[in-house]
Short mmCIF file of C-alpha atoms in Angstrom, two decimals:
data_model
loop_
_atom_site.label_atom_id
_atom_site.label_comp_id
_atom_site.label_asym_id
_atom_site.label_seq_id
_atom_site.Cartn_x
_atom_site.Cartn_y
_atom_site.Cartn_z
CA UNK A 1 126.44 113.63 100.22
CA UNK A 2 129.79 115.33 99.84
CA UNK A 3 130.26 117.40 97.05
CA UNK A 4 133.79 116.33 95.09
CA UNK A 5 135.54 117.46 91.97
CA UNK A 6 134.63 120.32 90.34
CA UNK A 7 133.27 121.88 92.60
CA UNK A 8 136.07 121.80 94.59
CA UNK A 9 137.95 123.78 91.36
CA UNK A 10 138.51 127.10 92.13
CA UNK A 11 136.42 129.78 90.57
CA UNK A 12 137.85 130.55 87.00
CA UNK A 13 138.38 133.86 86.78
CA UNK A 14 140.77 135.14 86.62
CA UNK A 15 142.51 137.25 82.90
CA UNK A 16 144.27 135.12 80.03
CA UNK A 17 145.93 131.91 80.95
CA UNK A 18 145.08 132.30 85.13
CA UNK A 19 142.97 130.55 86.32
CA UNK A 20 142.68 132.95 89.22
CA UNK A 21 142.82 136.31 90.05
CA UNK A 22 144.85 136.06 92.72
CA UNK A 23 147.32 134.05 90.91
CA UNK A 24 147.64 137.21 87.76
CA UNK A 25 148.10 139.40 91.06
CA UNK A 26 151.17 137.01 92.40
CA UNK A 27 152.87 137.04 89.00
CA UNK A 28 152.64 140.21 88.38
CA UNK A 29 153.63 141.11 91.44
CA UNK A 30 156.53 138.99 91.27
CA UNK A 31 157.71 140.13 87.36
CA UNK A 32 157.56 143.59 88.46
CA UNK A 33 160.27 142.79 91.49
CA UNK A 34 162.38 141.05 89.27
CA UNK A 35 162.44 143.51 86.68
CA UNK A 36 163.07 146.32 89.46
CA UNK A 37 166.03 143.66 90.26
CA UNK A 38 167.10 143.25 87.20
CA UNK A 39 167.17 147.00 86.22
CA UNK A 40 169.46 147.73 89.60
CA UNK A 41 171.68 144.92 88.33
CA UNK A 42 171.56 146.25 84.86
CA UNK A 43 173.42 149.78 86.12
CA UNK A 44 176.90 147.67 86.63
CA UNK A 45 176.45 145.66 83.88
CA UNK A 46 176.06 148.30 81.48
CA UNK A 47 178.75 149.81 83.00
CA UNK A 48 181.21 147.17 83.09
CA UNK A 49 180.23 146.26 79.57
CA UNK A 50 180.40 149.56 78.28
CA UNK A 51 176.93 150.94 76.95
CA UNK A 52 174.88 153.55 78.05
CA UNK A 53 173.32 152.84 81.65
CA UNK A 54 169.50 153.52 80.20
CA UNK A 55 170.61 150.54 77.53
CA UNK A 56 171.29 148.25 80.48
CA UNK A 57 168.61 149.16 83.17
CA UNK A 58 166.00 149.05 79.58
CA UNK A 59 167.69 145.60 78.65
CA UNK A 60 167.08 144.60 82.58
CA UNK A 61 163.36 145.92 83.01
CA UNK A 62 162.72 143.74 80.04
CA UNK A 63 164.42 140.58 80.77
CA UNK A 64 162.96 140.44 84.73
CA UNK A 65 159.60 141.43 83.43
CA UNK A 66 159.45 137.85 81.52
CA UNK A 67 158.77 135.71 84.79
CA UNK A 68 155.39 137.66 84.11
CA UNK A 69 154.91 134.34 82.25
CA UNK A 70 156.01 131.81 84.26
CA UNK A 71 152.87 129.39 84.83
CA UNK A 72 152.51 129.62 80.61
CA UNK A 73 155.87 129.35 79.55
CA UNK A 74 158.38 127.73 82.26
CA UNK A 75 161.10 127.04 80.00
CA UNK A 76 161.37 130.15 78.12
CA UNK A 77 161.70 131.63 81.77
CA UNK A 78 164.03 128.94 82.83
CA UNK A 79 166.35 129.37 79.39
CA UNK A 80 166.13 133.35 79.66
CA UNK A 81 166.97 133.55 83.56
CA UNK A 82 170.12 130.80 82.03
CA UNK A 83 171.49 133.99 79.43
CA UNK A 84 171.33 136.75 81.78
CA UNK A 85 173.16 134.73 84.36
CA UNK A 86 176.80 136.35 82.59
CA UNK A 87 175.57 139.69 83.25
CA UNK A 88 175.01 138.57 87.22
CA UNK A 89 171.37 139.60 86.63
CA UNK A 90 167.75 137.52 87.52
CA UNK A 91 168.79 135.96 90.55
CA UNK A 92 164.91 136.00 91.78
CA UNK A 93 163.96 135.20 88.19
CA UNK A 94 165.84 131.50 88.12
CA UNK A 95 164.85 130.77 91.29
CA UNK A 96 161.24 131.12 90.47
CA UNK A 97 161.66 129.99 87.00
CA UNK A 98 163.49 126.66 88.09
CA UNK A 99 161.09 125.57 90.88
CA UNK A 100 157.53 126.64 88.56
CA UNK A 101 159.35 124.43 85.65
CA UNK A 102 160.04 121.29 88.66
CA UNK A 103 156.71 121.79 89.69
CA UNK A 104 154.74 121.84 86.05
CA UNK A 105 153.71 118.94 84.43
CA UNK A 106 156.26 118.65 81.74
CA UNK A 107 158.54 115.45 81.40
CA UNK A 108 161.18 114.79 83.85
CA UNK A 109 164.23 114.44 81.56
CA UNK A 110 162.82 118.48 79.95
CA UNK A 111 163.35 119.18 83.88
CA UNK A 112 166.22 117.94 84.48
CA UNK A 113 168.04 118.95 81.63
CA UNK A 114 167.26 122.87 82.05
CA UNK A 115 167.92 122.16 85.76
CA UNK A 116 171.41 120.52 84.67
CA UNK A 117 172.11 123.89 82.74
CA UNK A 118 171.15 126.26 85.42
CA UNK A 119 173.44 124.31 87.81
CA UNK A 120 176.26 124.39 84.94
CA UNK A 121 176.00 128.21 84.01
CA UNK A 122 175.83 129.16 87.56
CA UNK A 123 178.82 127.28 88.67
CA UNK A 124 180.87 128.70 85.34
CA UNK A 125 179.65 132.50 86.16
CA UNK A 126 180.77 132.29 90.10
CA UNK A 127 183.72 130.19 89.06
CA UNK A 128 185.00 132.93 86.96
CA UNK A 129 183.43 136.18 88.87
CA UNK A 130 184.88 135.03 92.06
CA UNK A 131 188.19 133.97 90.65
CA UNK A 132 188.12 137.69 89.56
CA UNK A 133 187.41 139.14 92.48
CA UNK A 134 189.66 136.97 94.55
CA UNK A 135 192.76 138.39 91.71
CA UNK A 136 191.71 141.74 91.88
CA UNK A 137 191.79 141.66 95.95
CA UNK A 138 194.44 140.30 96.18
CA UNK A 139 192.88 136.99 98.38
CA UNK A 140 194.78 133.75 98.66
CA UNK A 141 192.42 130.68 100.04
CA UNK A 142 194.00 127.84 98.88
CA UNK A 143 193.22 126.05 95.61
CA UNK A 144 190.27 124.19 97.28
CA UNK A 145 187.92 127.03 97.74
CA UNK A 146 187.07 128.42 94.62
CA UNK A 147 185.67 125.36 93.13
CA UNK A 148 184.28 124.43 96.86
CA UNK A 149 182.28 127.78 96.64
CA UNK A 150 181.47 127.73 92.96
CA UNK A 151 179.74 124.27 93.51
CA UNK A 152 177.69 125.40 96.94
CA UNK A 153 176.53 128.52 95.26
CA UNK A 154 175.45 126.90 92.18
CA UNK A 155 173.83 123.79 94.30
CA UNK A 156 172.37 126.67 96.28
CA UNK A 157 170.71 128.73 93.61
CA UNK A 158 169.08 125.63 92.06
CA UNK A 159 168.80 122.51 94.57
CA UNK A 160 165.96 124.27 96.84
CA UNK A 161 163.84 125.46 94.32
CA UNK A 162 164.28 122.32 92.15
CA UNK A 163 163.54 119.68 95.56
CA UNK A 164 160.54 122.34 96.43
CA UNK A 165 159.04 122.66 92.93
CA UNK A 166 158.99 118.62 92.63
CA UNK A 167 157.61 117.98 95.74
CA UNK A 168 155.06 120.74 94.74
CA UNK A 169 153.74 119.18 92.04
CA UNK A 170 154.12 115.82 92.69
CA UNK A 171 152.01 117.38 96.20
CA UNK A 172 149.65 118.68 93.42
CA UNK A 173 149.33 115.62 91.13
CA UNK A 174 148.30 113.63 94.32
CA UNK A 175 145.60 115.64 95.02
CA UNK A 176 144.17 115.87 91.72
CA UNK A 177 144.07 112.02 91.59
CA UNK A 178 142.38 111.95 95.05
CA UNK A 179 139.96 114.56 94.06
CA UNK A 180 138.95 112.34 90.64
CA UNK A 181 139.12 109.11 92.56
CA UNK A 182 136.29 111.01 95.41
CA UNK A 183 134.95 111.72 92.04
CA UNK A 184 134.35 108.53 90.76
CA UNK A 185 133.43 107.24 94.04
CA UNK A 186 130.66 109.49 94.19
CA UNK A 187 129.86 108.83 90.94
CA UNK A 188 129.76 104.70 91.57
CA UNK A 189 127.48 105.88 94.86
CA UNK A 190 125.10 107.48 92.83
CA UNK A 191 125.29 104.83 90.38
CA UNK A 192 124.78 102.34 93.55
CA UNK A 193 122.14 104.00 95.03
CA UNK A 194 120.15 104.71 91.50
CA UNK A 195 120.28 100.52 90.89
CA UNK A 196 118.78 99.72 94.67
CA UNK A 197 116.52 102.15 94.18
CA UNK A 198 115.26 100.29 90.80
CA UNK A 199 115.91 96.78 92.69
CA UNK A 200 113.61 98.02 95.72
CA UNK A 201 110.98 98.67 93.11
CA UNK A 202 111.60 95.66 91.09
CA UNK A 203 110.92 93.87 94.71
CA UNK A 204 107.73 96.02 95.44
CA UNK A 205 106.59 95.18 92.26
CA UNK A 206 107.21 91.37 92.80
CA UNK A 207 105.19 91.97 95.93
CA UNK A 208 102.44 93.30 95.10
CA UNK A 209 101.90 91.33 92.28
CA UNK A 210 102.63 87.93 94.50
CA UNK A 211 100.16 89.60 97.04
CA UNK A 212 97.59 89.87 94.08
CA UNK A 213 98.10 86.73 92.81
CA UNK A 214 97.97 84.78 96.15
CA UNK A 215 94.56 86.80 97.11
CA UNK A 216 93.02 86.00 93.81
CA UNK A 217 93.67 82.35 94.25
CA UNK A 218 91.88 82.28 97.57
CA UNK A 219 89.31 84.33 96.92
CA UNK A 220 88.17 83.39 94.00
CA UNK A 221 87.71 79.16 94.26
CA UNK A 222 85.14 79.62 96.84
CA UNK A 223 83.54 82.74 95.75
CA UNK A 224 82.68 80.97 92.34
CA UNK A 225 81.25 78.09 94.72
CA UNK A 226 79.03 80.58 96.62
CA UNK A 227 78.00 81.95 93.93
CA UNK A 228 77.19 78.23 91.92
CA UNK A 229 75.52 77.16 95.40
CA UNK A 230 73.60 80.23 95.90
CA UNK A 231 72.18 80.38 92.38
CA UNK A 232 71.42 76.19 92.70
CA UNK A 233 69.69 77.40 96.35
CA UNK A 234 68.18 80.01 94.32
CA UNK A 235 66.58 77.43 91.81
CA UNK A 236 65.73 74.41 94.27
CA UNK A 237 64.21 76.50 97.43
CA UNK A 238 61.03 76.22 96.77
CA UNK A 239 61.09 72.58 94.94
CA UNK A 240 63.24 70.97 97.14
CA UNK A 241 64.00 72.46 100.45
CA UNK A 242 66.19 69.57 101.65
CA UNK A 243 68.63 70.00 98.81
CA UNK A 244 68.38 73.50 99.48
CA UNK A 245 69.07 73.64 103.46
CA UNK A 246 72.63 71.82 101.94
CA UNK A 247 73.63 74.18 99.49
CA UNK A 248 72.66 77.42 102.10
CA UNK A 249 75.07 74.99 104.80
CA UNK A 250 77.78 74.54 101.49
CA UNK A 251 77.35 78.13 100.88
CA UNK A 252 78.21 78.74 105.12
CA UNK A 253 81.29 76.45 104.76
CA UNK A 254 82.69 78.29 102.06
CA UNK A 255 82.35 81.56 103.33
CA UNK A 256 83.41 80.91 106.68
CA UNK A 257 86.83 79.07 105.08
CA UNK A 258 87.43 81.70 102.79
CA UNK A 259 87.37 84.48 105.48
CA UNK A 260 89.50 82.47 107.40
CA UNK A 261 92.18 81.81 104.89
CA UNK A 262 91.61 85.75 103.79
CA UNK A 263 92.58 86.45 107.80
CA UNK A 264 95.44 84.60 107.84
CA UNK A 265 96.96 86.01 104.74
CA UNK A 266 96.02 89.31 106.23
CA UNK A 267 97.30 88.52 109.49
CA UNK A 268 100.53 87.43 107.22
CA UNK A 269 100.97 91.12 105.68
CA UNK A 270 100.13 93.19 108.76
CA UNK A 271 103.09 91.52 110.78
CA UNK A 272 105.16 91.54 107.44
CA UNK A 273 104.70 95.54 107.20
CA UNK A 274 105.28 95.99 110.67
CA UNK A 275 109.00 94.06 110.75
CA UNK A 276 109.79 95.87 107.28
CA UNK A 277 109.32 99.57 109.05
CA UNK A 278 111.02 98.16 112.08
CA UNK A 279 113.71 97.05 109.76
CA UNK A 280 113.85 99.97 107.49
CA UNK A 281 113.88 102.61 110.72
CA UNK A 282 116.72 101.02 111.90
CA UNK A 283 118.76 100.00 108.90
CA UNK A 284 121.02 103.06 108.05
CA UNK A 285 121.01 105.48 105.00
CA UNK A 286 124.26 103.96 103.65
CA UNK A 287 123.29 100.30 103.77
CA UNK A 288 120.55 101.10 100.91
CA UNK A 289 122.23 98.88 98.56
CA UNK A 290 122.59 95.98 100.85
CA UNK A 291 118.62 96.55 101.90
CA UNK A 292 117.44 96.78 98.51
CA UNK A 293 119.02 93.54 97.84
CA UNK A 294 117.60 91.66 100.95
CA UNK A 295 114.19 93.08 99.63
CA UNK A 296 114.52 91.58 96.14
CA UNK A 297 115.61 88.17 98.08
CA UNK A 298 113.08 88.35 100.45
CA UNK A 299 110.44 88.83 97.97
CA UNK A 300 111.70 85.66 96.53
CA UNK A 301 111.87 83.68 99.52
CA UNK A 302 108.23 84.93 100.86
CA UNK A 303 107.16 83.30 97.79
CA UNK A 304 108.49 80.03 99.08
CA UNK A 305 107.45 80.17 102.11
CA UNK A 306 103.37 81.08 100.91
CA UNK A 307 103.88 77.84 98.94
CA UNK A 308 103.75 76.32 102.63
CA UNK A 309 99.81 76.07 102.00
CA UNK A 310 97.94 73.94 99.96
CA UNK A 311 99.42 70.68 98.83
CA UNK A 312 98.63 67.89 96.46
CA UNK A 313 96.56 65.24 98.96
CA UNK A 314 93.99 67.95 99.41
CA UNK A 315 93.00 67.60 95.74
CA UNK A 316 90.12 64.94 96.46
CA UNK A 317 88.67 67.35 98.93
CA UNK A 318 89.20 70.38 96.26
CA UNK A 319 87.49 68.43 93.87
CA UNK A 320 84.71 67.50 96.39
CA UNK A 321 83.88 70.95 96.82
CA UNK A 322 83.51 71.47 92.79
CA UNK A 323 81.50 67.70 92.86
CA UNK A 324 79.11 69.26 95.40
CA UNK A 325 78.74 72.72 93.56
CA UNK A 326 77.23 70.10 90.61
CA UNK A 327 80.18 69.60 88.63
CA UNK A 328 81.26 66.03 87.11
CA UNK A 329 85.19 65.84 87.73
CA UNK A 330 86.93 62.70 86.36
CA UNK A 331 90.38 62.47 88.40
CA UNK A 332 92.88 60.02 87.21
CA UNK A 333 96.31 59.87 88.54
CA UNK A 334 99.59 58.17 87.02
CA UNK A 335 102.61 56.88 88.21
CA UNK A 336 103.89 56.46 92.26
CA UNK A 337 102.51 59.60 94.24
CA UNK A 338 105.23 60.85 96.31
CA UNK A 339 105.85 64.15 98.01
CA UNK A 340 107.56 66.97 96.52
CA UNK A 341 108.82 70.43 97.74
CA UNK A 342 106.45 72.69 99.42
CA UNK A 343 106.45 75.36 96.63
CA UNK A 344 106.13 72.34 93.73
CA UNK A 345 102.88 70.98 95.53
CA UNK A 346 101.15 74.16 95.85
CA UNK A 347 101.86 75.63 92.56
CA UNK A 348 100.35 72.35 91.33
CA UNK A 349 97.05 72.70 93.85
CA UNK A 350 96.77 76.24 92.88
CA UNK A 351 96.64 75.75 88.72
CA UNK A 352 94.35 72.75 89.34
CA UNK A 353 92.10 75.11 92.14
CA UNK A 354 91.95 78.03 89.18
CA UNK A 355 91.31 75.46 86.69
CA UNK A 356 88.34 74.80 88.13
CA UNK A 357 87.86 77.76 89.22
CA UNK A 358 87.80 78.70 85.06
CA UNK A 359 85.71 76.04 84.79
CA UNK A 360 82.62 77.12 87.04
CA UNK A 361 82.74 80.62 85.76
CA UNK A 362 82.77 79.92 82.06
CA UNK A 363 81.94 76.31 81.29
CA UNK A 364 79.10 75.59 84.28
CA UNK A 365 77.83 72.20 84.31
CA UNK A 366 80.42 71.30 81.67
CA UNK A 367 82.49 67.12 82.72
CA UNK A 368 85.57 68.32 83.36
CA UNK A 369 88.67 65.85 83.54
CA UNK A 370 91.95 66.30 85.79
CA UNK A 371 94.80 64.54 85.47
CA UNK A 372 97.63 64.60 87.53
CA UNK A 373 101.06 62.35 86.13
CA UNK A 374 104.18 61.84 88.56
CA UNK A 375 107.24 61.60 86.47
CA UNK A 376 110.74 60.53 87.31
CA UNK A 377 111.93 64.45 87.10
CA UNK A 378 108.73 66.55 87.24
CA UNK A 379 105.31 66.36 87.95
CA UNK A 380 102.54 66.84 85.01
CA UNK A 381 98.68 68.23 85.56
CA UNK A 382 95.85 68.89 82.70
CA UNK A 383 92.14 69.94 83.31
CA UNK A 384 90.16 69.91 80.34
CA UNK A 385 86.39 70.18 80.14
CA UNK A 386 83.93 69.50 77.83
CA UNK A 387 81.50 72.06 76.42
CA UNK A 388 78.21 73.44 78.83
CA UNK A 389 75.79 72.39 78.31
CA UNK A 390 72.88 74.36 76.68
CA UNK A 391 70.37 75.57 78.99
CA UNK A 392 72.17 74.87 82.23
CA UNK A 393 71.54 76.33 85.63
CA UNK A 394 75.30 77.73 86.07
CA UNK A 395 74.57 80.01 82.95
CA UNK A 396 72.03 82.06 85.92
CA UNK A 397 75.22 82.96 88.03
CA UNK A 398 76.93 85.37 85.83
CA UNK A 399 80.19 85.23 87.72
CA UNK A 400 82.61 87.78 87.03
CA UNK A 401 86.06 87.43 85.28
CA UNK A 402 88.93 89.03 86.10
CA UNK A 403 91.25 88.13 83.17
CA UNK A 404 93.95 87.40 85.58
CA UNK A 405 93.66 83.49 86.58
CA UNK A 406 95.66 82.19 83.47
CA UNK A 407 98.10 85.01 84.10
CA UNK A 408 98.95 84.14 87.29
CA UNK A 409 99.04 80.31 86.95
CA UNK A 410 101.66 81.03 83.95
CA UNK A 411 103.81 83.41 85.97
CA UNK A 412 103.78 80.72 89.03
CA UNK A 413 104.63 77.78 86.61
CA UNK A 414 107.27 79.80 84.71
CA UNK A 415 108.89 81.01 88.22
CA UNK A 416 109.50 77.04 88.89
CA UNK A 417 111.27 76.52 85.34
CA UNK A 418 107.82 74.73 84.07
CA UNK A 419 105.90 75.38 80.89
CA UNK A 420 102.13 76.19 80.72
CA UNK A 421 99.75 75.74 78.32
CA UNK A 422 96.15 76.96 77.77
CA UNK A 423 93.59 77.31 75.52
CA UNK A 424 90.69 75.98 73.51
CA UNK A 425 90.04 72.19 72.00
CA UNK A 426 88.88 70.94 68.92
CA UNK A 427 85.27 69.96 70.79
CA UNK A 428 84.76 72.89 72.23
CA UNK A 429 85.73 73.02 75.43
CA UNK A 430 88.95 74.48 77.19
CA UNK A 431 92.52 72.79 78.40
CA UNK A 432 95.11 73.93 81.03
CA UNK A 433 98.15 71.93 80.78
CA UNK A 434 101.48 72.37 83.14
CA UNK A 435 104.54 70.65 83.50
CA UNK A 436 107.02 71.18 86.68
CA UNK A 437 110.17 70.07 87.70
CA UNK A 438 110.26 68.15 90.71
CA UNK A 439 113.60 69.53 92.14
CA UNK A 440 112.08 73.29 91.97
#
């Protein structure tokens, strides 16, 4: 990235008030000529006024010395190069005094003032000095060209440095304000890039944790069946082999369906990895924002389209699974079925499918009760079921728990706008409750 502002500053350091060396160097460099100026100038004035010749070249050493000063004190330059200008001394001095005061940042109307009074004293001085000299030789040029020359000089001795010194600064101002607005710029970029960064995360985050969420849901129905069948084949092999030949053919089914589903999601990721490299290789380094973005809105829409899975009229066979694994499920359904969106039906399948999911692992052999109400405006589902019985054969399959069934039924409710409810009843037993809009 390119490197604005400061360091684009010059290196400070130079003595006192420079900023640079190079600058002390120039302005010394240009005091001493002036006061070498001003101290050749002094020799006629102290002779025309009278006083010893060291008195005026001493008096002119020390007034051309002052544009020494010039970047820290423009109008004390400007107002002394204005009261030597009798004398005919500083010439160099108001040049460079006039066109560092245009070009500094004071106010305009300080400017043009002091500009106003070089112009006037230089006018008055060559008004009278060559109306003297024009007397003395004896010169007659018509009444037009004394003030015609007074007025060029003086425009001459303060117009050029005055025009350059403005444009100089006003040169200078502009590029300060590009320099801060490439500044801020790269400052907003930063900013910019430091947000997609946290909004690519955000969206890796929302990934995974979709990813998680959709592999628990398909692993773990039919695991928890194999695992009830298996421990049922376990108990009946040897008393009942018929019963057992259809559990081991149960326990087949399962498996086989829930490597297939497991392929497909698989299937799903590998070709979703492979278009986000081919996407990220060719999407450049400055469209980072924009990409993050499309990420975080990806993520979202990916979770749509997973919803494109499981719907609502493959409850009865969901529930024939669990009735075959030895469960007692009472369905009841209320009001007109009709179909919903995509997402709606398969976040209702899925928190009915962990449900009784909860139910095999915890509660085995337990009646468990779903209910399923379509509403005018959203669609309503409760499983509740009643406490285990003592002594029953699910208690043998020890199936594992995860803790993270009623998280993720909660967090795909709560991403529709529903509300989700779990937890214990007064008999004993456990209740999921969830309410969805239908217009999700």
């Amino acid at each position: 990235m390119t490197t604005t502002g400061e360091d684009h500053a010059p290196a400070r350091g130079g003595p006192w008030w420079w900023g640079r060396r190079r600058g002390a160097v120039l302005d010394v460099s240009l005091g001493a000529v002036s006061a070498l100026e001003c101290a050749a100038e002094g020799i006629p004035f102290a002779r025309d006024a009278g006083i010893p010749l060291a008195a005026g070249v001493v008096f002119g050493v020390l007034a051309g010395s002052v544009l020494v000063v010039r970047r820290r004190y423009p109008i004390a330059v400007v107002l002394v190069a204005i009261a030597i200008t009798p004398a005919q001394m500083g010439f160099l001095m108001g040049i460079v005094g006039l066109y560092t005061l245009a070009a500094s940042e004071l106010p305009r109307r300080v400017i043009g003032a002091l500009a106003g009074m070089t112009f006037l004293g230089t006018l008055i001085v060559t008004f009278v000095r060559l109306g003297q000299d024009m007397r003395r030789d004896g010169l007659e040029l018509g009444d037009w060209f004394l003030p015609f020359a007074s007025i060029a000089t003086s425009l001459g001795m303060t117009a050029p440095p005055l025009l350059l010194g403005l444009y100089v600064g006003q040169r200078r101002r502009l590029m300060e304000s590009l320099r801060e607005r490439a500044d801020s710029l790269e400052r907003e970029l930063q900013l910019l890039a430091e947000r997609a960064e946290e909004r690519a995360e955000w969206a890796r985050g929302e990934e995974r944790t979709r990813i998680a969420r959709e592999m628990h849901d398909v692993v773990a129905h039919r695991v928890s069946l194999m695992v009830v069948h298996a421990a049922a084949l376990q108990a009946v092999a040897r008393k009942d082999p018929e019963k057992a030949v259809k559990n081991a053919a149960l326990v087949g089914d399962m498996g086989r369906q829930a490597l297939t589903e497991l392929r497909e999601m698989l299937g799903v990721l590998r070709s979703g990895g492979e278009g986000a490299r081919a996407e990220r290789a060719a999407v450049p380094l400055a469209a980072v924002g924009v990409a993050a973005a499309a990420a975080a809105s990806r993520a979202a829409d990916d979770g749509e389209r997973s919803g494109e899975g499981p719907c609502l009229s493959e409850l009865d066979e969901l529930i024939g699974q669990s009735a075959a694994a030895g469960m007692v499920v009472d369905l009841s359904v209320e009001g007109e079925e009709r179909s919903y969106a995509a997402v709606v039906e398969s976040t209702a399948f899925r928190v009915v499918q962990e449900a009784l999911t909860n139910v095999h692992k915890h509660a085995a052999g337990a009646k468990t009760y779903v209910r399923l109400a379509h509403r005018v405006s959203e669609i309503a589902m409760q499983v509740e079921n009643e406490p285990p019985p003592v002594g029953s054969q699910g208690e043998s399959a020890r199936l594992p728990s995860g803790g993270n069934g009623l998280v993720g039924m909660k967090e795909r409710v709560a991403a529709l706008g529903g509300v989700f409810v779990s937890g214990p009843t007064d008999a004993g037993g456990f209740r999921v409750s969830a309410v969805i809009p239908a217009a999700s």
